[in-house]
Coordinates of C-alpha atoms in Angstrom, one line a residue:
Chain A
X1 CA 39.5 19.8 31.9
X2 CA 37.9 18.9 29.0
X3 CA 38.5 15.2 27.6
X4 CA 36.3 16.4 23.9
X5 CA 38.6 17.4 21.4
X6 CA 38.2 20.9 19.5
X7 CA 36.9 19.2 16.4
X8 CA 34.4 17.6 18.7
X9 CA 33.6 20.8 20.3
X10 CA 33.1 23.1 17.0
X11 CA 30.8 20.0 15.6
X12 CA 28.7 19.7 18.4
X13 CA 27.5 16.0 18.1
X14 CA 28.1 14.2 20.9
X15 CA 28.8 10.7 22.0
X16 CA 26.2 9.5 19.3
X17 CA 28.0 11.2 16.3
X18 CA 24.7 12.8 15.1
X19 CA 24.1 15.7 17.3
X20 CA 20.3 16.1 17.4
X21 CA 19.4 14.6 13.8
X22 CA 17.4 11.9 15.9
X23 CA 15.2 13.8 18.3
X24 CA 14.8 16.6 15.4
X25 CA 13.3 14.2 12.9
X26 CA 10.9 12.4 16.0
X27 CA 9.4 16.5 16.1
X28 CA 9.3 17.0 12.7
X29 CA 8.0 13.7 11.8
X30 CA 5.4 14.3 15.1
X31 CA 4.4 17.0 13.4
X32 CA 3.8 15.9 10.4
X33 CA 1.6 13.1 11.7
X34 CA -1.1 15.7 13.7
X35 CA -3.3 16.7 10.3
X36 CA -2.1 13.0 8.4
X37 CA -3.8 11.2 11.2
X38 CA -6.3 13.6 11.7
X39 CA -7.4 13.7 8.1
X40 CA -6.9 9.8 7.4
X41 CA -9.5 9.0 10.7
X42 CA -11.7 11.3 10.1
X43 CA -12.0 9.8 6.4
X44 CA -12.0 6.3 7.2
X45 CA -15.0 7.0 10.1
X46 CA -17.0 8.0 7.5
X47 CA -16.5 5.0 5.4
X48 CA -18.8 2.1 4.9
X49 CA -15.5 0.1 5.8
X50 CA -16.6 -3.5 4.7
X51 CA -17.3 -1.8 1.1
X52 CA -14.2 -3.3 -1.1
X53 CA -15.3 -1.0 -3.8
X54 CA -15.9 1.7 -1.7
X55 CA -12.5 1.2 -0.3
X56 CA -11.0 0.7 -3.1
X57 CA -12.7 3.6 -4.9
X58 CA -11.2 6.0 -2.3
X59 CA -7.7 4.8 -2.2
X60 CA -7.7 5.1 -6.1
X61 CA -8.4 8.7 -6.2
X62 CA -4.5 10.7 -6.4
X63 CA -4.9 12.9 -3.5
X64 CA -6.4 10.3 -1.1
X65 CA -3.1 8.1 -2.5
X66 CA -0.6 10.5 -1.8
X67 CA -1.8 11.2 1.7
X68 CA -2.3 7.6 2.6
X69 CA 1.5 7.6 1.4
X70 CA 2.6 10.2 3.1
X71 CA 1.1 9.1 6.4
X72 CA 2.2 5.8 5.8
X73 CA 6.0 7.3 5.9
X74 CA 5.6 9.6 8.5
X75 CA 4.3 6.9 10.6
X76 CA 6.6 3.9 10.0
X77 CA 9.8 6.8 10.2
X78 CA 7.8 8.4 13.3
X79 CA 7.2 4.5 15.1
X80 CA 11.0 3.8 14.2
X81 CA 12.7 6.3 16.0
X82 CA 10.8 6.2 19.1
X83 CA 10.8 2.3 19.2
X84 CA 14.6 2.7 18.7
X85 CA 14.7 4.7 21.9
X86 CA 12.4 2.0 24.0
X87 CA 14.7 -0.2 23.5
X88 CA 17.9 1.4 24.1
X89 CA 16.6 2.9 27.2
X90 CA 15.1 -0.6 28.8
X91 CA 17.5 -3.1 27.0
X92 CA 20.8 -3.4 28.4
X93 CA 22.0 -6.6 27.4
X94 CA 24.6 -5.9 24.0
X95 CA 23.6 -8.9 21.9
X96 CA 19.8 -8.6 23.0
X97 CA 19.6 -4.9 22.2
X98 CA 21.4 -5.4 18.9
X99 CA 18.9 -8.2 17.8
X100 CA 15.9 -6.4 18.9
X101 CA 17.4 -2.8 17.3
X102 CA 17.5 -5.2 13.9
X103 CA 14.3 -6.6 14.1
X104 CA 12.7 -3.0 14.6
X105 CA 14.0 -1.5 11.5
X106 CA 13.6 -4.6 9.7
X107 CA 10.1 -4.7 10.3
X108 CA 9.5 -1.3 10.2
X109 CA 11.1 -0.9 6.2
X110 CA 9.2 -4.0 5.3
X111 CA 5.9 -2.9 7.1
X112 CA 6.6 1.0 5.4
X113 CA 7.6 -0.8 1.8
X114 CA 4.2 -3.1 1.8
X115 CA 2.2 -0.3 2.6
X116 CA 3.1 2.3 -0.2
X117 CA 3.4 -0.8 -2.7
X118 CA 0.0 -1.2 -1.7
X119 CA -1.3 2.2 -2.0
X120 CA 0.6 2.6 -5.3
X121 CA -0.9 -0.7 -6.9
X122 CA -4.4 0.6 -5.6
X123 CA -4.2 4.1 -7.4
X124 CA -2.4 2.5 -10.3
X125 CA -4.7 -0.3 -10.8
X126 CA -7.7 2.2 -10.4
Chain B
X1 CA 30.5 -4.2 41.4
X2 CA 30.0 -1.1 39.3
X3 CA 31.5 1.8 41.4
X4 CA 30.5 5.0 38.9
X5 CA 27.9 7.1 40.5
X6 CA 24.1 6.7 39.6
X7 CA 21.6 9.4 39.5
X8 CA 18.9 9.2 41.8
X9 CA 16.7 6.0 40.4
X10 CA 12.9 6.9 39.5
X11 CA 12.3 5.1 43.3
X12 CA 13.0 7.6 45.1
X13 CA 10.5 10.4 43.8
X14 CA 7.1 11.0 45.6
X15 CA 4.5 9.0 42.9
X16 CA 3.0 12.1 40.6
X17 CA 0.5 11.2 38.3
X18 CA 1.9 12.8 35.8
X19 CA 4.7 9.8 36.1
X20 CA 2.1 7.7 34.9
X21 CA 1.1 9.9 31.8
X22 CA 4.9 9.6 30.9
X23 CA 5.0 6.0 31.0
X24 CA 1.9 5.9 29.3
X25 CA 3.0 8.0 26.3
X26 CA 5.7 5.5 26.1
X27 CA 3.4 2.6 26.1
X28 CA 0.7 4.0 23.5
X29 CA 3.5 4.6 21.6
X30 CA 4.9 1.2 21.5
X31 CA 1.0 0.2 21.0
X32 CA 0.6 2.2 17.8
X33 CA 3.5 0.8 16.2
X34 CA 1.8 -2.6 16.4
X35 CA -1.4 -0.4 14.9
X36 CA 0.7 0.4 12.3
X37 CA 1.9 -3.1 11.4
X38 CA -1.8 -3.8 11.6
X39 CA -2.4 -0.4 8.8
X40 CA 0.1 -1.6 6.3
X41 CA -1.2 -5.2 6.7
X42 CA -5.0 -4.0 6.3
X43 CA -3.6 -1.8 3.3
X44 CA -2.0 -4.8 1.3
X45 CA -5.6 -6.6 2.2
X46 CA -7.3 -4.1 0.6
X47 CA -4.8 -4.1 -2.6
X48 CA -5.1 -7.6 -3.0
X49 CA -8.7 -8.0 -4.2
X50 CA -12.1 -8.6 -2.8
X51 CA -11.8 -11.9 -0.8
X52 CA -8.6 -10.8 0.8
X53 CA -10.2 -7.7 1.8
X54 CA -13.4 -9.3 3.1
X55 CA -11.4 -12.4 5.2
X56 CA -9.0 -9.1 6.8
X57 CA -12.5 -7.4 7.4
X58 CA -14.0 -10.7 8.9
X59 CA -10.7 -11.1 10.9
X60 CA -11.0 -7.5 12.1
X61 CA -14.7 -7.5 12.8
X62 CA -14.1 -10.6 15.4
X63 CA -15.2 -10.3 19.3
X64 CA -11.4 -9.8 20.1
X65 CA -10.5 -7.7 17.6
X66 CA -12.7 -5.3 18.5
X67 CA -11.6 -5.2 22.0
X68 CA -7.6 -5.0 20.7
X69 CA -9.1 -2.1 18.1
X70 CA -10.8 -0.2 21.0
X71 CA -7.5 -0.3 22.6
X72 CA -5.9 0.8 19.6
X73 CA -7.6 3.3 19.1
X74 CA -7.2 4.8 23.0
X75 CA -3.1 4.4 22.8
X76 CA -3.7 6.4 19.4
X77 CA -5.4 9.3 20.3
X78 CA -3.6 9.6 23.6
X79 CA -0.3 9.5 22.5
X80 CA -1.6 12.1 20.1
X81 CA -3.1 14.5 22.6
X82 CA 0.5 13.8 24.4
X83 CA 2.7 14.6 21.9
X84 CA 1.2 17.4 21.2
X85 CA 1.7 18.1 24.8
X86 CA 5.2 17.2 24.5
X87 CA 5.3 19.3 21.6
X88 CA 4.3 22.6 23.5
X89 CA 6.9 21.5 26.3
X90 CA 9.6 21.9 23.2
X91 CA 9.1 25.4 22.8
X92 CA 9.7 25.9 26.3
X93 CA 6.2 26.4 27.6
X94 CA 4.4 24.6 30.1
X95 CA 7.0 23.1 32.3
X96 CA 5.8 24.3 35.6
X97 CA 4.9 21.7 37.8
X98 CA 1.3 23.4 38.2
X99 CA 1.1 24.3 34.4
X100 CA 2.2 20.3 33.3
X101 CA -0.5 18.7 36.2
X102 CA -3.2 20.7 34.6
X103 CA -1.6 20.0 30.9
X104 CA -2.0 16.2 31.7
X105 CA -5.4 16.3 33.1
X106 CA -7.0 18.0 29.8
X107 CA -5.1 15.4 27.8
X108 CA -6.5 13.0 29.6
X109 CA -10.2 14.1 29.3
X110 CA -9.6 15.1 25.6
X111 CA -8.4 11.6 25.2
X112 CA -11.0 9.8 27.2
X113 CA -14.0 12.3 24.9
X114 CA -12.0 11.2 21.6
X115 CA -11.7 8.1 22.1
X116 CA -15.4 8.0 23.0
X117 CA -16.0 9.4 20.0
X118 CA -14.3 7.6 17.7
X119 CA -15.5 4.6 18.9
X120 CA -18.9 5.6 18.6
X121 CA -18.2 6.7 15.0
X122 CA -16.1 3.7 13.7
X123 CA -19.1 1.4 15.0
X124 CA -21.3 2.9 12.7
X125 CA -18.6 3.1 9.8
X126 CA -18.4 -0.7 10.6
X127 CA -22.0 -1.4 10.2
X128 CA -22.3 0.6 6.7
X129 CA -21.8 -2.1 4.0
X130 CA -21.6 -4.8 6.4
X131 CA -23.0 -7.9 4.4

């Protein structure tokens, strides 16, 4: 006997309420993150990387801006979900798990929110 | 006392190696989010003009630093080479217990040669335009 009612059933979302949004977005967003990274090391290695100007002059150029944007988004959105799961896997304790849940996502917008001001001011500025 | 069954706890497995790669993934992970705090702080450095730029740079150039950035930099590029491990594991391929033993150890070495190499490389982009 089944205690899931048929609504439940025909859904197909599970205790969570969101079926497999969450470990769809980690792939996609893992994906996403193989030629961003790639491209965004490989560009930065072979930068004098105490040049400000030279820095600067790179980050101003559009495309250079948009994928520094894009990485930056795929990475906070990336880092969020998986820290998320960290800590409800290893963190048991309600009100400890709630605070640390908060402080995660807090610091991951505010982290994601600096870095595309940033790069927008940079290529704006330029 | 909590009467509900448990499943069997991770204690009572013969140690694999490829246990450790798991953890590890996790750990790298959780490492490159703190590189990633470190990104959008070195970004707003950069946007903020030259002498914030230069004291991040000074910062970042320190003994320590350099350690904590070579560290970085190995939790990068092997939860990279992992994921994309874990990545051919979600289309349903190499999950034998042979196929995910040899899996690990060419992640490893392709991590180990990367890392290597990036090292190597970011040194040099490090001393171009150092004052």
């Amino acid at each position: 006997m089944s205690l899931r009612t048929p609504l439940g059933k025909v859904l197909g979302k599970g205790s969570a309420g969101d079926g497999v949004a969450h470990w769809w977005t980690q792939r996609v967003t893992a994906i996403a993150l193989i030629p961003l990274t790639a491209w965004f090391v490989i560009a930065l290695l072979g930068m004098p990387l105490h040049s400000y100007e030279a820095m600067r002059g790179w980050l101003g150029q559009p495309w250079a801006a948009v994928g520094t944007l894009l990485l930056a988004i795929a990475l906070a959105w990336h880092s969020w979900l998986g820290v998320q799961v960290v800590i409800e896997d290893y963190v048991h304790a309600k009100g400890a798990k709630t605070t640390m849940l908060l402080l995660s996502t807090f610091l991951h917008f505010a982290a994601v929110v600096a870095a595309v001001f940033a790069v927008v001011v940079m290529a704006v500025a330029s | 006392m909590n009467q509900r069954p448990l499943s069997p706890h991770l204690g009572v497995y013969k140690f694999a190696y490829t246990m450790a790669l798991s953890i590890l993934h996790r750990i790298t992970g959780v490492a490159s989010t703190v590189g990633f705090l470190v990104f959008a702080w070195w970004l707003m450095a950069l946007s903020s003009g030259p002498e914030s730029y230069a004291g991040a740079m000074r910062l970042l150039s320190a003994p320590i630093s350099k350690l904590l950035l070579a560290g970085f930099a190995f939790s990068f590029v092997y939860h990279f080479c992992n994921g994309i491990r874990h990545l051919v594991w979600d289309t349903g391929r190499g999950l034998e217990r042979a196929q995910a033993r040899r899996g690990g150890a060419i992640v490893i070495v392709v991590a180990l040669l990367l890392t290597a190499l990036a090292l190597w490389l970011g040194c040099a982009a490090l001393a171009r335009g150092a004052s």
